[in-house]
Short mmCIF file of C-alpha atoms and ligand atoms in Angstrom, two decimals:
data_model
loop_
_atom_site.label_atom_id
_atom_site.label_comp_id
_atom_site.label_asym_id
_atom_site.label_seq_id
_atom_site.Cartn_x
_atom_site.Cartn_y
_atom_site.Cartn_z
CA MET A 1 17.10 27.98 -5.36
CA ARG A 2 18.93 25.11 -4.80
CA GLN A 3 22.45 24.79 -6.11
CA ILE A 4 23.50 20.90 -7.26
CA SER A 5 26.84 19.90 -8.05
CA PRO A 6 28.68 16.82 -9.97
CA ALA A 7 28.99 14.14 -7.77
CA GLY A 8 30.74 11.73 -9.22
CA SER A 9 29.21 8.04 -7.28
CA VAL A 10 26.40 8.02 -4.70
CA ARG A 11 27.20 5.15 -2.26
CA GLY A 12 25.70 4.33 1.00
CA SER A 13 22.16 3.70 2.32
CA VAL A 14 18.51 5.77 2.40
CA LEU A 15 15.30 5.50 4.14
CA LEU A 16 12.34 7.07 2.68
CA PRO A 17 9.14 9.17 3.51
CA GLY A 18 5.98 6.91 3.90
CA ASP A 19 4.80 6.39 -0.09
CA LYS A 20 2.40 9.50 -0.55
CA SER A 21 -0.45 7.38 -2.15
CA ILE A 22 -1.49 4.77 0.67
CA SER A 23 -1.06 7.57 3.66
CA HIS A 24 -3.81 9.61 1.76
CA ARG A 25 -6.36 6.42 1.54
CA PHE A 26 -5.27 5.53 5.45
CA GLY A 27 -6.11 9.54 6.42
CA MET A 28 -9.32 9.27 4.21
CA LEU A 29 -10.52 5.99 5.75
CA ALA A 30 -9.50 5.82 8.82
CA SER A 31 -11.12 9.08 9.44
CA ILE A 32 -14.24 6.94 8.30
CA CYS A 33 -13.87 3.35 10.36
CA GLU A 34 -15.29 2.83 14.02
CA GLY A 35 -12.91 3.28 16.78
CA PRO A 36 -8.80 4.97 16.48
CA SER A 37 -6.54 4.07 13.72
CA LYS A 38 -2.43 4.33 14.82
CA ILE A 39 -0.74 5.03 11.73
CA ARG A 40 2.65 4.47 11.51
CA ASN A 41 5.54 5.93 8.52
CA TYR A 42 3.14 8.22 7.63
CA SER A 43 4.07 10.20 4.82
CA SER A 44 6.42 13.47 5.27
CA GLY A 45 5.13 15.77 2.08
CA ALA A 46 3.02 19.05 1.97
CA ASP A 47 0.51 16.32 -0.12
CA PRO A 48 -0.79 14.00 2.19
CA GLN A 49 -0.81 16.84 4.94
CA SER A 50 -3.50 19.03 3.50
CA THR A 51 -5.99 15.13 2.52
CA LEU A 52 -5.42 15.22 7.64
CA ASP A 53 -6.23 19.00 8.04
CA CYS A 54 -8.14 18.49 5.44
CA MET A 55 -10.32 15.13 7.53
CA LYS A 56 -9.96 17.57 10.70
CA ALA A 57 -11.42 20.48 9.61
CA LEU A 58 -14.47 17.33 8.30
CA GLY A 59 -14.42 17.21 11.95
CA VAL A 60 -12.34 13.95 12.74
CA PRO A 61 -10.33 14.63 16.40
CA ILE A 62 -6.15 13.75 14.07
CA THR A 63 -2.77 14.05 16.09
CA ARG A 64 0.12 13.59 15.02
CA SER A 65 3.96 12.93 16.43
CA GLY A 66 6.74 12.88 13.29
CA SER A 67 5.47 10.63 10.98
CA GLU A 68 2.73 8.54 13.58
CA VAL A 69 -0.81 10.08 12.46
CA THR A 70 -3.55 8.94 15.45
CA ILE A 71 -6.96 9.02 14.00
CA GLU A 72 -10.09 9.24 16.31
CA GLY A 73 -12.36 8.01 13.38
CA GLN A 74 -15.63 8.85 13.00
CA GLY A 75 -17.42 5.87 11.99
CA LEU A 76 -18.92 6.16 8.37
CA ASP A 77 -21.84 8.84 9.24
CA GLY A 78 -19.61 10.87 11.46
CA LEU A 79 -18.57 13.69 9.11
CA ARG A 80 -19.02 17.29 9.34
CA ALA A 81 -20.07 20.09 7.45
CA PRO A 82 -16.50 22.01 7.27
CA ALA A 83 -16.41 25.49 8.40
CA ALA A 84 -14.69 26.82 5.31
CA PRO A 85 -14.71 25.11 2.41
CA LEU A 86 -11.49 23.00 1.99
CA ASP A 87 -8.41 23.72 1.12
CA ALA A 88 -6.06 20.50 -1.00
CA GLY A 89 -3.13 22.83 -1.78
CA ASN A 90 -1.72 20.91 -4.60
CA SER A 91 -2.93 17.61 -4.03
CA GLY A 92 -5.08 15.67 -7.15
CA SER A 93 -5.94 12.98 -4.90
CA THR A 94 -6.75 14.85 -2.03
CA ILE A 95 -9.19 17.07 -4.11
CA ARG A 96 -10.41 13.68 -6.51
CA MET A 97 -9.81 11.32 -3.45
CA LEU A 98 -12.04 12.85 -1.55
CA ALA A 99 -14.86 14.57 -3.62
CA GLY A 100 -15.52 10.63 -3.54
CA LEU A 101 -16.29 10.42 0.43
CA LEU A 102 -17.70 14.02 0.41
CA ALA A 103 -20.52 14.01 -2.95
CA GLY A 104 -22.22 10.83 0.24
CA GLN A 105 -22.24 13.84 2.97
CA PRO A 106 -25.43 15.16 3.40
CA PHE A 107 -24.09 18.47 3.62
CA SER A 108 -21.81 20.81 1.12
CA THR A 109 -18.92 21.72 1.12
CA GLU A 110 -16.69 23.14 -1.52
CA ILE A 111 -12.79 21.98 -2.64
CA PHE A 112 -9.79 24.12 -3.83
CA GLY A 113 -6.31 23.87 -4.58
CA ASP A 114 -3.69 25.89 -5.08
CA GLU A 115 -2.52 27.92 -8.41
CA SER A 116 -1.22 24.39 -10.81
CA LEU A 117 -4.31 22.58 -8.57
CA SER A 118 -6.51 24.71 -10.03
CA ARG A 119 -5.63 24.06 -13.79
CA ARG A 120 -6.78 20.49 -13.17
CA PRO A 121 -9.16 18.47 -14.82
CA MET A 122 -12.15 17.11 -12.34
CA GLN A 123 -14.74 15.97 -14.78
CA ARG A 124 -13.19 12.66 -14.15
CA VAL A 125 -14.36 12.63 -10.67
CA MET A 126 -17.34 15.22 -12.30
CA ALA A 127 -19.33 12.73 -14.19
CA PRO A 128 -19.17 8.70 -12.49
CA LEU A 129 -20.27 10.87 -9.39
CA GLY A 130 -23.20 12.83 -11.32
CA LEU A 131 -23.85 9.34 -12.24
CA MET A 132 -24.52 8.75 -8.47
CA GLY A 133 -26.20 10.53 -9.00
CA ALA A 134 -24.47 13.79 -5.67
CA ARG A 135 -25.02 17.50 -6.70
CA ILE A 136 -21.80 18.37 -7.84
CA ASP A 137 -20.38 21.43 -9.86
CA ALA A 138 -17.28 23.42 -11.45
CA ARG A 139 -15.61 26.80 -12.05
CA ASP A 140 -16.22 26.27 -15.91
CA GLY A 141 -17.06 23.01 -15.39
CA LYS A 142 -14.17 21.04 -14.78
CA TYR A 143 -11.67 22.83 -12.87
CA PRO A 144 -11.67 23.11 -9.42
CA PRO A 145 -13.49 24.65 -6.64
CA VAL A 146 -15.23 22.15 -7.37
CA ARG A 147 -18.48 21.98 -4.89
CA ILE A 148 -20.53 19.10 -4.33
CA GLN A 149 -24.36 19.76 -2.70
CA GLY A 150 -24.20 16.43 -0.63
CA VAL A 151 -27.44 13.62 -0.52
CA ALA A 152 -30.61 15.02 0.69
CA ALA A 153 -32.10 14.05 3.29
CA GLY A 154 -33.23 10.71 3.44
CA GLU A 155 -30.80 9.61 0.43
CA ARG A 156 -28.62 7.96 -0.93
CA LEU A 157 -26.19 7.97 -3.81
CA ARG A 158 -26.55 5.38 -6.14
CA ALA A 159 -24.63 2.09 -6.81
CA ILE A 160 -22.48 2.44 -10.05
CA ASP A 161 -20.98 -0.23 -12.69
CA TYR A 162 -18.34 2.43 -14.63
CA GLU A 163 -16.34 2.50 -16.51
CA PRO A 164 -13.43 5.02 -16.18
CA PRO A 165 -12.14 6.37 -20.49
CA MET A 166 -8.43 7.28 -18.36
CA ALA A 167 -6.05 4.86 -16.47
CA SER A 168 -6.91 6.52 -13.22
CA ALA A 169 -6.25 5.58 -9.07
CA GLN A 170 -7.46 8.77 -8.37
CA VAL A 171 -10.99 8.25 -10.27
CA LYS A 172 -11.14 5.00 -8.91
CA THR A 173 -11.17 5.52 -6.17
CA CYS A 174 -13.04 8.41 -5.67
CA VAL A 175 -16.28 6.08 -7.55
CA LEU A 176 -15.20 3.48 -4.63
CA PHE A 177 -15.35 5.38 -1.48
CA ALA A 178 -18.53 6.78 -2.70
CA GLY A 179 -19.83 3.90 -2.94
CA LEU A 180 -19.25 3.59 0.16
CA PHE A 181 -22.16 5.85 1.13
CA ALA A 182 -24.23 3.51 -1.98
CA GLU A 183 -27.18 1.22 -0.59
CA GLY A 184 -25.69 -2.56 -2.91
CA GLU A 185 -22.54 -2.79 -5.32
CA THR A 186 -20.11 -0.77 -7.00
CA ARG A 187 -17.73 -1.20 -9.23
CA VAL A 188 -15.48 -0.03 -11.27
CA HIS A 189 -14.61 -2.37 -14.36
CA GLU A 190 -10.44 -1.10 -15.06
CA PRO A 191 -9.10 -0.69 -19.04
CA VAL A 192 -5.79 -0.67 -18.01
CA ARG A 193 -4.43 -2.00 -13.85
CA THR A 194 -3.46 0.86 -11.74
CA ARG A 195 -2.24 1.35 -9.02
CA ASP A 196 -5.17 -1.36 -6.14
CA HIS A 197 -3.05 0.53 -2.85
CA SER A 198 -7.58 1.40 -2.20
CA GLU A 199 -8.10 -1.50 -3.01
CA ILE A 200 -6.51 -3.50 -0.14
CA ALA A 201 -6.34 -0.27 2.14
CA LEU A 202 -10.85 -0.55 1.80
CA ARG A 203 -10.36 -4.83 2.60
CA GLU A 204 -8.00 -4.22 5.60
CA LEU A 205 -10.58 -2.03 7.34
CA GLY A 206 -12.60 -4.61 6.57
CA ALA A 207 -15.08 -3.57 3.27
CA GLU A 208 -16.65 -6.64 0.83
CA LEU A 209 -13.80 -6.03 -1.94
CA THR A 210 -13.83 -8.54 -5.13
CA VAL A 211 -10.97 -7.97 -7.67
CA ARG A 212 -11.66 -10.04 -10.89
CA ASN A 213 -9.80 -9.38 -14.47
CA ARG A 214 -9.59 -5.91 -13.63
CA VAL A 215 -13.05 -5.88 -12.86
CA ILE A 216 -13.13 -4.05 -8.21
CA SER A 217 -16.69 -5.19 -6.78
CA MET A 218 -17.75 -3.55 -3.52
CA GLN A 219 -20.80 -4.02 -1.22
CA GLY A 220 -21.29 -0.33 0.05
CA ARG A 221 -22.64 0.97 3.49
CA PRO A 222 -19.64 -1.90 4.87
CA LYS A 223 -18.73 -1.70 8.71
CA LEU A 224 -14.93 -0.39 8.57
CA THR A 225 -12.48 -0.55 12.00
CA GLY A 226 -9.44 1.14 12.67
CA ARG A 227 -6.88 -0.39 13.08
CA ASP A 228 -2.78 0.48 13.01
CA LEU A 229 -1.79 1.11 10.84
CA PHE A 230 2.13 1.02 8.78
CA VAL A 231 2.85 2.82 6.49
CA PRO A 232 6.14 1.26 3.00
CA GLY A 233 8.52 3.38 1.84
CA ASP A 234 7.57 5.51 -0.91
CA LEU A 235 9.13 3.62 -4.43
CA SER A 236 7.46 7.04 -6.56
CA SER A 237 10.84 8.80 -4.00
CA ALA A 238 12.66 5.79 -4.24
CA ALA A 239 12.73 5.99 -7.72
CA PHE A 240 14.71 8.77 -8.44
CA PHE A 241 17.35 7.34 -6.25
CA LEU A 242 17.92 3.99 -7.64
CA VAL A 243 18.61 6.38 -11.52
CA ALA A 244 21.01 8.42 -9.36
CA ALA A 245 22.59 4.99 -8.12
CA LEU A 246 22.10 3.60 -12.38
CA VAL A 247 23.86 6.53 -14.11
CA ALA A 248 26.46 7.06 -11.79
CA ARG A 249 29.75 4.97 -11.93
CA GLU A 250 30.86 2.86 -8.85
CA SER A 251 27.69 3.95 -7.17
CA LYS A 252 26.07 1.16 -5.13
CA LEU A 253 22.89 2.34 -2.99
CA LEU A 254 20.19 0.30 -0.08
CA LEU A 255 16.86 1.35 0.36
CA THR A 256 15.33 0.11 2.44
CA GLY A 257 11.83 -0.04 3.72
CA VAL A 258 10.10 -0.40 0.10
CA GLY A 259 6.70 -0.25 -1.39
CA LEU A 260 7.04 -2.94 -3.60
CA ASN A 261 3.06 -2.97 -4.35
CA PRO A 262 3.08 -5.51 -7.32
CA THR A 263 0.76 -2.56 -9.50
CA ARG A 264 3.53 0.41 -8.95
CA ALA A 265 6.57 -2.30 -8.60
CA GLY A 266 6.17 -2.68 -12.70
CA LEU A 267 9.19 0.67 -12.65
CA ILE A 268 11.85 -2.09 -11.01
CA ASP A 269 10.45 -4.69 -13.95
CA PHE A 270 11.33 -2.85 -16.38
CA LEU A 271 15.08 -0.61 -15.01
CA MET A 272 15.74 -4.45 -14.96
CA GLY A 273 15.21 -4.99 -18.15
CA LEU A 274 16.92 -2.77 -18.97
CA GLY A 275 19.82 -4.39 -18.12
CA ALA A 276 20.04 -2.75 -13.95
CA ARG A 277 21.62 -3.96 -11.31
CA ILE A 278 19.17 -4.29 -8.85
CA LYS A 279 18.64 -7.17 -5.81
CA VAL A 280 14.78 -6.93 -4.02
CA LEU A 281 15.97 -8.52 -0.51
CA ASN A 282 13.96 -8.81 2.54
CA VAL A 283 10.28 -8.49 1.20
CA ALA A 284 7.76 -8.77 3.99
CA GLU A 285 3.73 -8.09 3.99
CA GLU A 286 2.54 -5.35 5.84
CA ASN A 287 -0.44 -4.49 5.56
CA GLY A 288 -1.44 -6.34 2.47
CA GLU A 289 0.98 -4.22 0.93
CA LEU A 290 4.70 -5.65 0.05
CA VAL A 291 8.10 -3.75 1.44
CA GLY A 292 11.37 -5.00 0.87
CA GLU A 293 15.01 -3.01 0.60
CA LEU A 294 16.03 -2.00 -3.13
CA GLN A 295 20.17 -3.09 -3.51
CA VAL A 296 21.54 -1.01 -6.32
CA GLU A 297 24.79 -0.96 -8.58
CA HIS A 298 25.89 1.30 -11.63
CA SER A 299 24.90 0.17 -15.25
CA ASP A 300 25.13 0.26 -18.12
CA LEU A 301 21.50 0.60 -20.14
CA LYS A 302 19.88 -0.74 -22.79
CA PRO A 303 17.49 1.66 -24.56
CA GLY A 304 14.07 1.00 -23.39
CA VAL A 305 10.66 1.77 -24.69
CA LEU A 306 7.90 2.23 -22.00
CA GLU A 307 3.93 1.85 -23.98
CA GLY A 308 0.43 0.22 -22.98
CA ALA A 309 0.51 -0.59 -19.75
CA MET A 310 3.61 0.49 -18.81
CA THR A 311 3.44 3.73 -19.12
CA ALA A 312 0.41 3.93 -16.61
CA ALA A 313 2.55 1.48 -14.45
CA VAL A 314 5.39 4.36 -13.94
CA ILE A 315 3.09 7.74 -14.94
CA ASP A 316 4.67 9.15 -11.88
CA GLU A 317 9.10 8.07 -12.01
CA ILE A 318 8.44 8.96 -15.73
CA PRO A 319 10.66 13.23 -15.44
CA VAL A 320 13.48 11.24 -13.71
CA LEU A 321 13.29 8.22 -16.10
CA ALA A 322 13.69 10.68 -19.11
CA VAL A 323 16.87 12.40 -17.46
CA MET A 324 18.05 8.51 -16.92
CA GLY A 325 17.51 7.60 -20.69
CA ALA A 326 19.35 10.90 -21.74
CA LEU A 327 22.25 9.56 -19.44
CA GLY A 328 21.98 5.46 -19.79
CA GLY A 329 20.98 4.11 -23.34
CA GLY A 330 17.40 6.12 -24.61
CA LEU A 331 14.53 6.29 -23.89
CA SER A 332 11.07 6.27 -25.22
CA VAL A 333 7.93 7.36 -24.06
CA LYS A 334 4.60 6.04 -25.02
CA ASP A 335 0.83 6.46 -24.33
CA ALA A 336 1.00 9.15 -21.72
CA GLY A 337 -1.28 11.84 -23.02
CA GLU A 338 -1.77 11.54 -18.74
CA LEU A 339 1.33 13.28 -17.81
CA ARG A 340 0.19 16.53 -19.67
CA VAL A 341 -2.19 17.21 -16.81
CA LYS A 342 0.26 16.49 -13.97
CA GLU A 343 1.62 19.23 -11.49
CA THR A 344 2.78 21.13 -14.70
CA ASP A 345 2.66 19.26 -18.10
CA ARG A 346 4.54 17.82 -17.53
CA ILE A 347 5.95 16.72 -21.26
CA ALA A 348 6.39 20.12 -21.10
CA THR A 349 9.13 21.28 -18.39
CA VAL A 350 10.95 17.54 -18.70
CA ALA A 351 11.89 18.49 -22.98
CA GLU A 352 12.38 22.65 -21.29
CA ASN A 353 14.45 21.02 -18.39
CA LEU A 354 16.62 18.66 -20.79
CA ARG A 355 17.29 21.22 -23.50
CA ARG A 356 19.06 23.78 -20.53
CA MET A 357 20.58 21.57 -20.08
CA GLY A 358 21.74 20.68 -24.03
CA GLY A 359 20.83 17.78 -23.98
CA GLU A 360 18.36 16.44 -26.60
CA ILE A 361 14.19 15.13 -27.55
CA ASP A 362 11.58 14.76 -29.42
CA VAL A 363 8.81 16.00 -28.03
CA HIS A 364 5.44 14.46 -29.12
CA GLU A 365 1.08 14.51 -28.08
CA THR A 366 1.17 11.55 -25.97
CA GLY A 367 5.09 11.39 -25.30
CA PHE A 368 8.76 11.32 -26.21
CA VAL A 369 12.02 10.06 -27.41
CA VAL A 370 15.40 10.63 -26.00
CA PRO A 371 18.71 9.58 -27.46
CA GLY A 372 21.20 7.99 -24.61
CA GLY A 373 24.46 8.70 -23.90
CA GLN A 374 23.74 12.45 -23.46
CA LYS A 375 26.31 14.49 -22.51
CA LEU A 376 23.76 17.42 -19.94
CA LYS A 377 25.74 20.55 -18.87
CA GLY A 378 24.83 22.42 -15.34
CA ALA A 379 22.58 24.98 -15.73
CA GLU A 380 19.62 26.80 -14.43
CA VAL A 381 15.85 24.44 -14.40
CA ASP A 382 12.92 24.70 -13.20
CA SER A 383 11.01 23.14 -10.99
CA PHE A 384 8.12 25.21 -12.24
CA THR A 385 5.88 24.74 -8.95
CA ASP A 386 6.67 20.47 -9.53
CA HIS A 387 7.72 18.54 -7.13
CA ARG A 388 8.37 15.32 -9.44
CA ILE A 389 10.30 17.55 -12.41
CA ALA A 390 12.39 19.74 -8.80
CA MET A 391 14.18 15.97 -7.80
CA ALA A 392 14.13 14.44 -11.41
CA PHE A 393 16.47 17.98 -12.33
CA ALA A 394 18.31 17.84 -9.38
CA VAL A 395 19.68 13.80 -9.91
CA ALA A 396 19.76 15.25 -13.36
CA GLY A 397 22.56 17.76 -11.89
CA LEU A 398 25.16 15.05 -10.25
CA SER A 399 25.59 13.73 -13.81
CA ALA A 400 25.67 17.00 -15.46
CA SER A 401 29.17 18.24 -15.79
CA GLY A 402 29.54 22.40 -14.00
CA GLU A 403 26.90 23.47 -11.52
CA THR A 404 22.37 23.30 -11.45
CA THR A 405 20.73 25.86 -10.24
CA ILE A 406 16.96 24.90 -10.12
CA ALA A 407 14.06 27.11 -9.56
CA ASN A 408 11.38 26.81 -6.84
CA ALA A 409 13.77 23.73 -5.83
CA GLU A 410 10.90 24.07 -2.65
CA ALA A 411 8.32 22.27 -4.25
CA ALA A 412 9.67 18.85 -3.97
CA SER A 413 8.59 18.83 -0.05
CA VAL A 414 5.32 18.15 -1.92
CA SER A 415 6.46 14.47 -1.03
CA PHE A 416 9.99 14.71 -0.39
CA PRO A 417 11.11 17.17 2.03
CA GLU A 418 14.19 15.38 3.71
CA PHE A 419 14.97 14.95 0.05
CA TYR A 420 17.86 17.64 -0.45
CA ASP A 421 19.60 16.22 2.19
CA THR A 422 19.19 12.61 1.39
CA LEU A 423 21.07 13.59 -2.27
CA ARG A 424 24.17 15.00 0.16
CA GLN A 425 24.10 12.41 2.59
CA ILE A 426 24.65 9.96 -0.86
CA THR A 427 26.90 11.53 -2.34
CA ALA A 428 29.22 12.77 0.57
C1 LIG B 1 -1.93 8.13 -7.43
C2 LIG B 1 -2.72 7.84 -9.56
C3 LIG B 1 -1.97 8.61 -10.09
C4 LIG B 1 -0.11 9.38 -9.51
C5 LIG B 1 -0.67 10.10 -8.87
C6 LIG B 1 -1.04 9.26 -7.30
C7 LIG B 1 -2.63 7.42 -6.67
O1 LIG B 1 -3.42 10.21 -10.16
O2 LIG B 1 -0.09 9.80 -10.90
O3 LIG B 1 0.60 10.59 -8.41
O4 LIG B 1 -2.73 7.66 -6.12
O5 LIG B 1 -4.24 7.51 -6.65
P1 LIG B 1 -4.04 9.36 -11.86
O6 LIG B 1 -5.49 8.70 -10.95
O7 LIG B 1 -5.14 10.90 -12.04
O8 LIG B 1 -3.15 8.17 -12.72
#
């Protein structure tokens, strides 16, 4: 349980944890590089730690001191059969991306997760891995635990040309990671462009990969070489503070070291389009990823519509954008069926909590409509063990009348253990 008091304005500067998506990719890829990698600003979240724990269980020497992680890469053929099933915790990225790496191994593995992960669909990765020749099985054919029987001695995965039926960077990454172990060229045709951290990381580490019109082509069996890597701050974590500042009068925040990869920064464009006063400052490049500062001030926001490619680009930020819609100019979300299969059914959990706070929301199968200009009342809300729901409703609590309590608030540590401390600093 966490109590959130109304705050008036938020002011000051915020340092974010390393990006969760990039941390997973660096953790997995550095493990199959030749030689060591030192990763700075690795995410402090529990999910990226699940990835490191899985890689350790696969025989990779990994040491961690705070946000600095050193990985002794074992080369493309250096992973070892784990002594026990691998635990992905709450992390969909870990189980789906790692399934790609494991499909190419000459040994069998099983990956399981917590209660939430055990309800999330895995066919989306089982289908392409099956086409590549991997023998892969799951509970009821679709849920974790997932069992992956590696390739037979002397055999290799087949390179495929694959068009995922949904917009998913995890599925794209799974296919590319399996493609590392296949002979020849693996191709993924994306229906909608999704975050391209895997493409950037693979290229940085030495893979031969090209991208043209949403088609990614990569040669199998590359020589990947370990190196020093830096993880930018997590823009999806920044979103909670951007919204907190936008909706509360007299607020002004500076967010430093934020990842601004164009396939993620649709959020900034969307907010600016609604009239958000956000300045992007001091942009630089690190390991192929853009990093910069964001200065944000309270703004009068227009009504917003999220649909198509923009929905996909901001999919993780939608819970807090719903809160922003209610307190600001309103928000209509379309084409967001993927929200139903995240850590919780986020359409349902957003609606439940907004209603508990006296808010209004109209829900449909693949989205919702939140009228603007609402006054929210402090209430008991629940994260339902979903990190982004916990943090979105902590932000709602700052601008509500009266106290808000969040049940299962500790879920925030899945991506952002320092979240409540940071919130306290900017409201002090
Ligand atoms: C992620 C991709 C998205 C996102 C998740 C992280 C990634 O999932 O929701 O938090 O790092 O590739 P999907 O691939 O299921 O859309």
